[in-house]
Tab-separated table of C-alpha atoms in Angstrom:
chain	number	residue	atom	x	y	z
A	1	MET	CA	-3.654	-33.771	85.715
A	2	ALA	CA	-4.758	-31.763	82.727
A	3	GLU	CA	-6.353	-28.416	83.392
A	4	VAL	CA	-10.095	-28.316	82.710
A	5	LEU	CA	-11.477	-25.187	81.029
A	6	SER	CA	-14.555	-23.570	82.369
A	7	GLN	CA	-17.546	-22.778	80.171
A	8	SER	CA	-16.699	-19.062	80.129
A	9	GLN	CA	-13.153	-19.808	78.998
A	10	ILE	CA	-14.421	-22.061	76.198
A	11	ASP	CA	-16.837	-19.334	75.001
A	12	ALA	CA	-14.055	-16.732	74.997
A	13	LEU	CA	-11.756	-19.027	72.999
A	14	LEU	CA	-14.432	-19.720	70.367
A	15	SER	CA	-15.246	-16.010	70.083
A	16	SER	CA	-11.600	-15.110	69.505
A	17	MET	CA	-11.211	-17.787	66.810
A	18	GLN	CA	-14.362	-16.617	65.038
A	19	ALA	CA	-13.234	-12.979	65.123
A	20	GLY	CA	-9.830	-13.903	63.687
A	21	GLY	CA	-11.393	-15.787	60.756
A	22	ASP	CA	-13.689	-12.866	59.975
A	23	GLU	CA	-10.729	-10.474	59.911
A	24	GLY	CA	-8.847	-12.756	57.505
A	25	ASN	CA	-11.821	-12.955	55.128
A	26	ALA	CA	-12.295	-9.197	55.305
A	27	ALA	CA	-8.636	-8.655	54.424
A	28	GLU	CA	-8.924	-10.967	51.400
A	29	GLU	CA	-12.060	-9.162	50.228
A	30	THR	CA	-10.331	-5.799	50.640
A	31	VAL	CA	-7.381	-6.966	48.490
A	32	ALA	CA	-9.768	-8.299	45.836
A	33	VAL	CA	-11.667	-5.010	45.775
A	34	LYS	CA	-8.428	-3.070	45.474
A	35	GLU	CA	-7.306	-5.267	42.579
A	36	GLU	CA	-10.614	-4.745	40.781
A	37	LYS	CA	-10.379	-0.968	41.081
A	38	LYS	CA	-7.079	-0.623	39.217
A	39	TYR	CA	-7.882	1.622	36.265
A	40	LYS	CA	-5.675	3.141	33.634
A	41	LYS	CA	-5.527	6.895	33.959
A	42	TYR	CA	-6.550	8.910	30.918
A	43	ASP	CA	-4.893	12.233	30.318
A	44	PHE	CA	-7.600	14.603	29.073
A	45	TYR	CA	-4.981	17.329	28.658
A	46	SER	CA	-3.234	15.316	25.943
A	47	PRO	CA	-5.807	13.038	24.280
A	48	LYS	CA	-4.608	10.354	21.908
A	49	LYS	CA	-4.371	11.544	18.310
A	50	PHE	CA	-3.511	8.236	16.605
A	51	THR	CA	-5.951	5.356	16.433
A	52	ARG	CA	-4.885	1.742	16.691
A	53	ASP	CA	-5.327	1.352	12.935
A	54	ARG	CA	-2.956	4.256	12.317
A	55	LEU	CA	-0.352	2.855	14.670
A	56	ARG	CA	-0.757	-0.574	13.082
A	57	LEU	CA	-0.164	0.998	9.672
A	58	LEU	CA	3.021	2.649	10.932
A	59	ARG	CA	4.141	-0.666	12.401
A	60	ASN	CA	3.717	-2.399	9.027
A	61	ILE	CA	5.615	0.379	7.270
A	62	TYR	CA	8.559	0.374	9.650
A	63	GLU	CA	8.736	-3.403	9.816
A	64	ASN	CA	9.313	-3.181	6.095
A	65	TYR	CA	11.795	-0.372	6.742
A	66	THR	CA	13.846	-2.569	9.088
A	67	ARG	CA	14.318	-5.139	6.333
A	68	VAL	CA	15.376	-2.534	3.787
A	69	VAL	CA	17.678	-0.560	6.088
A	70	THR	CA	19.341	-3.775	7.337
A	71	SER	CA	20.507	-4.484	3.800
A	72	ARG	CA	21.713	-0.891	3.411
A	73	ILE	CA	23.683	-0.889	6.695
A	74	ASN	CA	25.263	-4.254	5.853
A	75	SER	CA	26.581	-2.809	2.604
A	76	VAL	CA	27.867	0.345	4.323
A	77	VAL	CA	29.659	-1.100	7.362
A	78	ARG	CA	30.591	-4.390	5.639
A	79	THR	CA	29.835	-6.475	8.710
A	80	PRO	CA	26.789	-8.544	9.763
A	81	SER	CA	24.113	-6.176	11.041
A	82	GLN	CA	20.477	-6.441	12.047
A	83	VAL	CA	17.727	-3.867	12.547
A	84	ASP	CA	14.545	-4.752	14.450
A	85	LEU	CA	11.428	-2.820	15.346
A	86	ILE	CA	10.976	-2.546	19.112
A	87	GLY	CA	7.696	-0.674	19.130
A	88	ILE	CA	5.673	2.435	18.285
A	89	GLU	CA	4.053	4.653	20.879
A	90	GLU	CA	2.386	8.035	21.087
A	91	GLN	CA	3.895	10.721	23.309
A	92	ARG	CA	4.124	14.443	23.733
A	93	TYR	CA	7.197	15.980	22.150
A	94	TYR	CA	8.462	17.301	25.491
A	95	GLU	CA	8.664	13.680	26.720
A	96	PHE	CA	10.914	12.845	23.789
A	97	ALA	CA	12.950	16.026	24.272
A	98	ASN	CA	13.436	15.359	27.994
A	99	SER	CA	15.031	11.993	27.212
A	100	LEU	CA	17.770	13.614	25.104
A	101	ASN	CA	21.278	14.392	26.285
A	102	GLU	CA	22.989	17.685	25.544
A	103	THR	CA	25.569	15.920	23.354
A	104	ASP	CA	23.029	13.981	21.262
A	105	VAL	CA	22.904	14.734	17.549
A	106	LEU	CA	19.497	14.981	15.879
A	107	THR	CA	18.860	14.441	12.193
A	108	LEU	CA	16.065	16.587	10.781
A	109	ILE	CA	14.238	14.920	7.883
A	110	GLN	CA	11.950	16.656	5.405
A	111	ALA	CA	9.025	14.603	4.079
A	112	THR	CA	7.582	15.735	0.734
A	113	SER	CA	4.475	14.430	-1.013
A	114	ARG	CA	2.800	15.453	-4.253
A	115	GLU	CA	0.862	18.068	-2.317
A	116	GLY	CA	4.037	19.698	-1.029
A	117	ALA	CA	6.515	19.513	1.823
A	118	ALA	CA	5.480	19.086	5.451
A	119	THR	CA	5.660	22.166	7.663
A	120	GLU	CA	7.488	20.319	10.450
A	121	PRO	CA	10.452	17.946	10.193
A	122	ILE	CA	10.765	14.337	11.237
A	123	VAL	CA	13.458	13.915	13.892
A	124	MET	CA	15.770	10.904	14.024
A	125	LYS	CA	18.143	10.208	16.895
A	126	VAL	CA	20.800	7.477	16.792
A	127	ASP	CA	22.501	6.367	19.992
A	128	THR	CA	26.073	7.634	20.123
A	129	GLY	CA	27.588	4.229	20.837
A	130	ILE	CA	26.090	2.444	17.830
A	131	MET	CA	26.827	5.401	15.532
A	132	LEU	CA	30.494	5.433	16.572
A	133	CYS	CA	30.588	1.665	15.974
A	134	MET	CA	29.256	2.108	12.426
A	135	ILE	CA	31.693	4.961	11.748
A	136	ASP	CA	34.559	2.808	13.035
A	137	HIS	CA	33.603	-0.087	10.724
A	138	MET	CA	33.245	2.255	7.742
A	139	LEU	CA	36.820	3.426	8.320
A	140	GLY	CA	38.108	-0.163	8.462
A	141	GLY	CA	38.191	-0.586	12.241
A	142	LEU	CA	37.148	-3.772	13.991
A	143	GLU	CA	37.180	-2.626	17.610
A	144	GLU	CA	33.882	-2.990	19.443
A	145	ASP	CA	33.605	-0.706	22.467
A	146	ASP	CA	30.450	-0.876	24.593
A	147	SER	CA	31.438	1.945	26.940
A	148	ASP	CA	29.052	4.682	28.049
A	149	PHE	CA	29.054	7.422	25.388
A	150	SER	CA	26.198	9.478	26.829
A	151	SER	CA	28.484	12.516	27.286
A	152	TYR	CA	30.600	11.978	24.168
A	153	THR	CA	31.010	14.920	21.772
A	154	TYR	CA	31.466	14.238	18.063
A	155	THR	CA	34.402	15.691	16.187
A	156	GLU	CA	33.985	17.551	12.889
A	157	ILE	CA	35.183	14.525	10.906
A	158	GLU	CA	32.812	12.216	12.765
A	159	LEU	CA	29.919	14.587	12.110
A	160	SER	CA	30.700	14.493	8.375
A	161	ILE	CA	30.614	10.685	8.394
A	162	TYR	CA	27.513	10.783	10.618
A	163	GLU	CA	25.779	12.794	7.904
A	164	VAL	CA	26.715	10.182	5.273
A	165	VAL	CA	25.320	7.329	7.401
A	166	ALA	CA	22.154	9.300	8.136
A	167	LYS	CA	21.576	9.943	4.436
A	168	TYR	CA	21.906	6.212	3.730
A	169	MET	CA	19.256	5.474	6.349
A	170	ILE	CA	16.934	8.227	5.075
A	171	GLU	CA	17.115	7.251	1.407
A	172	VAL	CA	15.463	3.863	1.985
A	173	MET	CA	12.496	5.336	3.888
A	174	LYS	CA	10.874	6.016	0.531
A	175	ASP	CA	10.867	2.290	-0.272
A	176	ALA	CA	9.197	1.460	3.043
A	177	TRP	CA	6.309	3.862	2.320
A	178	SER	CA	6.025	3.092	-1.411
A	179	ASN	CA	3.307	0.448	-0.950
A	180	TYR	CA	0.989	3.073	0.530
A	181	ILE	CA	2.003	6.523	-0.722
A	182	ASP	CA	4.701	8.228	-2.777
A	183	LEU	CA	6.868	10.218	-0.376
A	184	GLU	CA	10.289	11.735	-0.763
A	185	PHE	CA	12.551	11.934	2.294
A	186	SER	CA	15.591	14.191	2.399
A	187	MET	CA	17.907	15.309	5.152
A	188	ASP	CA	17.442	18.916	6.201
A	189	ARG	CA	20.370	19.262	8.585
A	190	LEU	CA	22.119	17.863	11.641
A	191	GLU	CA	21.301	19.532	14.940
A	192	THR	CA	24.143	19.159	17.459
A	193	ASN	CA	22.303	21.037	20.215
A	194	PRO	CA	18.907	19.414	20.940
A	195	THR	CA	17.843	22.308	23.181
A	196	MET	CA	17.970	24.651	20.167
A	197	MET	CA	15.546	22.532	18.122
A	198	GLN	CA	12.385	24.661	18.100
A	199	GLU	CA	10.635	23.414	14.930
A	200	ILE	CA	8.192	21.216	16.885
A	201	SER	CA	5.923	22.470	19.655
A	202	ARG	CA	6.652	20.901	23.020
A	203	ASP	CA	3.000	19.986	23.595
A	204	GLU	CA	2.471	18.452	20.168
A	205	SER	CA	1.616	14.770	19.920
A	206	VAL	CA	4.255	12.664	18.205
A	207	ALA	CA	4.606	9.011	17.200
A	208	ILE	CA	7.908	7.523	18.360
A	209	VAL	CA	9.257	4.639	16.274
A	210	LEU	CA	11.907	2.785	18.271
A	211	LEU	CA	14.383	0.583	16.392
A	212	ASP	CA	17.183	-1.633	17.627
A	213	ILE	CA	20.393	-1.792	15.574
A	214	GLN	CA	22.994	-4.472	16.144
A	215	VAL	CA	26.366	-4.167	14.411
A	216	GLY	CA	28.679	-7.013	15.317
A	217	GLY	CA	28.507	-7.316	19.097
A	218	ILE	CA	27.320	-3.738	19.707
A	219	SER	CA	23.668	-2.746	19.795
A	220	GLY	CA	21.886	0.575	20.168
A	221	ASN	CA	18.590	2.302	19.544
A	222	VAL	CA	17.313	4.594	16.831
A	223	SER	CA	14.335	6.814	17.623
A	224	ILE	CA	12.254	8.339	14.828
A	225	CYS	CA	9.964	11.118	16.063
A	226	MET	CA	7.083	11.882	13.694
A	227	PRO	CA	4.945	14.947	14.574
A	228	GLU	CA	1.171	14.720	14.440
A	229	THR	CA	0.967	17.486	11.824
A	230	VAL	CA	3.161	15.474	9.460
A	231	LEU	CA	1.283	12.216	9.979
A	232	SER	CA	-2.154	13.826	9.762
A	233	GLY	CA	-1.263	15.237	6.341
A	234	ILE	CA	-0.062	11.812	5.189
A	235	PHE	CA	-3.141	10.058	6.544
A	236	LYS	CA	-5.426	12.545	4.774
A	237	ILE	CA	-3.746	11.743	1.476
A	238	LEU	CA	-4.157	8.015	2.146
A	239	ASP	CA	-7.855	8.489	2.941
A	240	LYS	CA	-8.404	10.505	-0.233
A	241	LYS	CA	-6.561	7.868	-2.230
A	242	SER	CA	-8.670	4.993	-0.869
A	243	ASN	CA	-11.927	6.916	-1.404
A	244	LYS	CA	-10.893	7.967	-4.890
A	245	GLU	CA	-10.070	4.397	-5.896
A	246	GLY	CA	-13.594	3.309	-4.936
A	247	VAL	CA	-15.152	6.224	-6.818
A	248	ASP	CA	-12.923	5.671	-9.863
A	249	GLU	CA	-13.977	2.023	-10.084
A	250	THR	CA	-17.657	2.992	-10.066
A	251	GLU	CA	-17.057	5.756	-12.588
A	252	ARG	CA	-15.193	3.379	-14.906
A	253	GLU	CA	-18.036	0.879	-14.825
A	254	LEU	CA	-20.592	3.614	-15.504
A	255	ALA	CA	-18.491	5.063	-18.324
A	256	ALA	CA	-18.083	1.617	-19.902
A	257	TYR	CA	-21.837	1.072	-19.755
A	258	ASN	CA	-22.544	4.475	-21.332
A	259	VAL	CA	-20.011	3.874	-24.093
A	260	PHE	CA	-21.542	0.486	-24.798
A	261	GLU	CA	-25.053	1.935	-24.983
A	262	ASN	CA	-23.956	4.720	-27.330
A	263	ILE	CA	-21.963	2.483	-29.663
A	264	LYS	CA	-24.943	0.182	-30.064
A	265	LYS	CA	-26.354	2.774	-32.489
A	266	THR	CA	-23.233	2.720	-34.668
A	267	SER	CA	-23.598	1.324	-38.201
A	268	LEU	CA	-21.022	-1.218	-39.363
A	269	GLU	CA	-20.344	-2.366	-42.890
A	270	ILE	CA	-20.485	-6.098	-43.534
A	271	LYS	CA	-18.693	-7.417	-46.605
A	272	VAL	CA	-19.431	-10.829	-48.108
A	273	GLU	CA	-16.426	-12.540	-49.661
A	274	LEU	CA	-17.586	-14.770	-52.529
A	275	GLY	CA	-14.170	-16.125	-53.403
A	276	GLU	CA	-10.695	-15.353	-54.687
A	277	SER	CA	-9.017	-15.717	-58.046
A	278	GLN	CA	-5.669	-14.714	-59.495
A	279	LEU	CA	-5.356	-13.319	-63.015
A	280	CYS	CA	-2.377	-12.000	-64.834
A	281	LEU	CA	-2.372	-8.397	-65.962
A	282	ARG	CA	-2.868	-9.425	-69.612
A	283	ASP	CA	-6.117	-11.225	-68.788
A	284	ILE	CA	-7.367	-8.345	-66.658
A	285	TYR	CA	-6.561	-5.895	-69.458
A	286	GLY	CA	-8.557	-8.019	-71.905
A	287	LEU	CA	-11.697	-8.420	-69.772
A	288	GLN	CA	-14.947	-7.503	-71.524
A	289	VAL	CA	-18.644	-7.527	-70.749
A	290	GLY	CA	-19.915	-11.091	-70.642
A	291	ASP	CA	-16.597	-12.675	-69.583
A	292	VAL	CA	-16.762	-15.167	-66.708
A	293	ILE	CA	-14.185	-15.331	-63.915
A	294	ASN	CA	-13.763	-18.685	-62.179
A	295	LEU	CA	-13.641	-18.266	-58.385
A	296	ASN	CA	-12.421	-21.860	-57.895
A	297	LYS	CA	-15.278	-22.677	-55.509
A	298	PRO	CA	-18.378	-24.868	-55.860
A	299	LYS	CA	-21.600	-22.937	-56.356
A	300	ASP	CA	-23.058	-24.149	-53.068
A	301	SER	CA	-19.926	-23.458	-51.026
A	302	GLU	CA	-19.902	-21.179	-48.006
A	303	VAL	CA	-19.101	-17.503	-48.232
A	304	TYR	CA	-17.357	-15.394	-45.585
A	305	LEU	CA	-18.756	-12.310	-43.879
A	306	ASN	CA	-16.061	-9.800	-42.939
A	307	ILE	CA	-16.370	-6.942	-40.486
A	308	ALA	CA	-13.483	-4.472	-40.303
A	309	ASP	CA	-11.420	-6.784	-42.547
A	310	LYS	CA	-11.850	-9.684	-40.140
A	311	THR	CA	-13.884	-12.816	-40.848
A	312	TRP	CA	-16.614	-13.262	-38.263
A	313	PHE	CA	-19.196	-15.525	-39.892
A	314	LYS	CA	-19.752	-18.147	-42.562
A	315	GLY	CA	-22.936	-18.455	-44.575
A	316	HIS	CA	-24.732	-19.427	-47.800
A	317	LEU	CA	-25.949	-17.077	-50.500
A	318	GLY	CA	-29.649	-16.880	-51.169
A	319	THR	CA	-32.537	-14.491	-51.490
A	320	SER	CA	-34.887	-12.859	-49.022
A	321	ASN	CA	-37.860	-10.791	-50.138
A	322	LYS	CA	-36.523	-10.924	-53.714
A	323	LYS	CA	-33.171	-9.519	-52.583
A	324	MET	CA	-29.812	-11.172	-52.209
A	325	ALA	CA	-29.081	-12.305	-48.650
A	326	VAL	CA	-26.754	-14.519	-46.666
A	327	LYS	CA	-27.833	-17.183	-44.217
A	328	ILE	CA	-25.449	-17.459	-41.279
A	329	THR	CA	-24.271	-21.029	-40.781
A	330	ASP	CA	-21.290	-20.663	-38.492
A	331	VAL	CA	-19.426	-18.211	-36.293
A	332	THR	CA	-15.726	-18.418	-37.035
A	333	GLY	CA	-13.251	-18.394	-34.195
A	334	LYS	CA	-15.717	-19.009	-31.351
A	335	ALA	CA	-12.952	-18.600	-28.817
A	336	SER	CA	-12.029	-15.183	-30.154
A	337	PHE	CA	-15.692	-14.240	-30.318
A	338	SER	CA	-16.116	-15.192	-26.649
A	339	GLU	CA	-13.121	-13.064	-25.834
A	340	GLN	CA	-14.766	-10.139	-27.541
A	341	LYS	CA	-17.903	-10.725	-25.449
A	342	LYS	CA	-15.792	-10.686	-22.312
A	343	LYS	CA	-14.194	-7.432	-23.379
A	344	VAL	CA	-17.637	-5.971	-23.846
A	345	SER	CA	-18.567	-6.913	-20.282
A	346	ASP	CA	-15.398	-5.152	-19.137
A	347	GLY	CA	-16.276	-2.055	-21.090
A	348	TYR	CA	-13.600	-2.421	-23.775
A	349	GLY	CA	-15.470	-3.916	-26.699
A	350	VAL	CA	-18.666	-3.496	-28.627
A	351	LEU	CA	-21.309	-5.969	-29.690
A	352	ILE	CA	-24.027	-4.889	-32.034
A	353	GLN	CA	-27.005	-7.025	-32.886
A	354	GLU	CA	-28.644	-6.979	-36.271
A	355	GLU	CA	-31.138	-9.209	-37.964
A	356	ILE	CA	-30.676	-10.744	-41.375
A	357	SER	CA	-33.522	-12.614	-42.955
A	358	ASP	CA	-33.262	-16.299	-43.717
A	359	VAL	CA	-32.683	-17.165	-47.382
A	360	SER	CA	-35.824	-19.233	-47.375
A	361	GLY	CA	-37.950	-16.352	-46.156
A	362	ASP	CA	-38.242	-17.726	-42.612
A	363	ALA	CA	-38.027	-15.641	-39.470
A	364	SER	CA	-35.010	-13.386	-39.244
A	365	VAL	CA	-31.876	-14.763	-37.572
A	366	PRO	CA	-30.109	-12.566	-34.968
A	367	VAL	CA	-26.501	-12.051	-35.922
A	368	GLN	CA	-23.768	-10.765	-33.600
A	369	LYS	CA	-21.137	-8.498	-34.992
A	370	GLY	CA	-18.255	-7.062	-33.036
A	371	GLU	CA	-15.533	-4.542	-33.365
């Protein structure tokens, strides 16, 4: 026969079940609260010096650099190669220095702009394994060794070839930056002892550009360390350049307007061409007062108005206020005249308005003349 629970036992069982459910809900709430309170720590000792826009600019530049340097490495090692941008991040220089091995070789690069050379160098580090692979291919070797070269020491001959490869990689940096600023990059020297490199302060902010190079079946990384002092100088030049371009455009428009207003007061000579006739020298020598020269044109034909030896208008001869005048009947070369108007709006041409009376004595007709 099944055991029957007393009322006290039933109450105790329900209380235990209710307590267990409350503990489970409390645990879930605690986990949710803990997940909500995960914040990213901000280091006030080393605040960020590069904005997202600056880092995005560097990314665009070095994405272009990967395409250019890939072509250069392919031509040097004569084997299929590929260079890709892994990422760009901001660090303190001591973080970069702590990641170096004692046998790593650093390439010191001098960046020079029109305002002068930077006070601190750019540092480039190429993984030993991928550098030895490129040197091997340059010398005609085909062996691909993916061993650990973290403690490998370069020989004097390998350092000489290392310098040649580094110069090839540095030369094309100029092309990557050319869309934004004119910079010259040159190799300062090779530093075989990273601990002796004292040109950059350990606490200085740097931008690390990390590249991946693949030569054949071997891949390795290239790190380009750009100090904040170097980049800040470059960014200042870029800011001045962008501001100056906006100011120059406004100044050009204002200068064009001023030139146009001043040239409006300029007087131009208008010549009326009645006609043309050819005479031999004997006839010209025999001309006397009262002789008539046939212009080979009807008396009511149009005449041409020339400005600066170029025909601008057609018209008919007549009189206005008892003086000879020309009534404008047509503007020759309307397309060219419209082009001149456009040039005026761009600040390169001149239009001057004058009034010439109608031959019949009617109201004056505005005439446009250009130069």
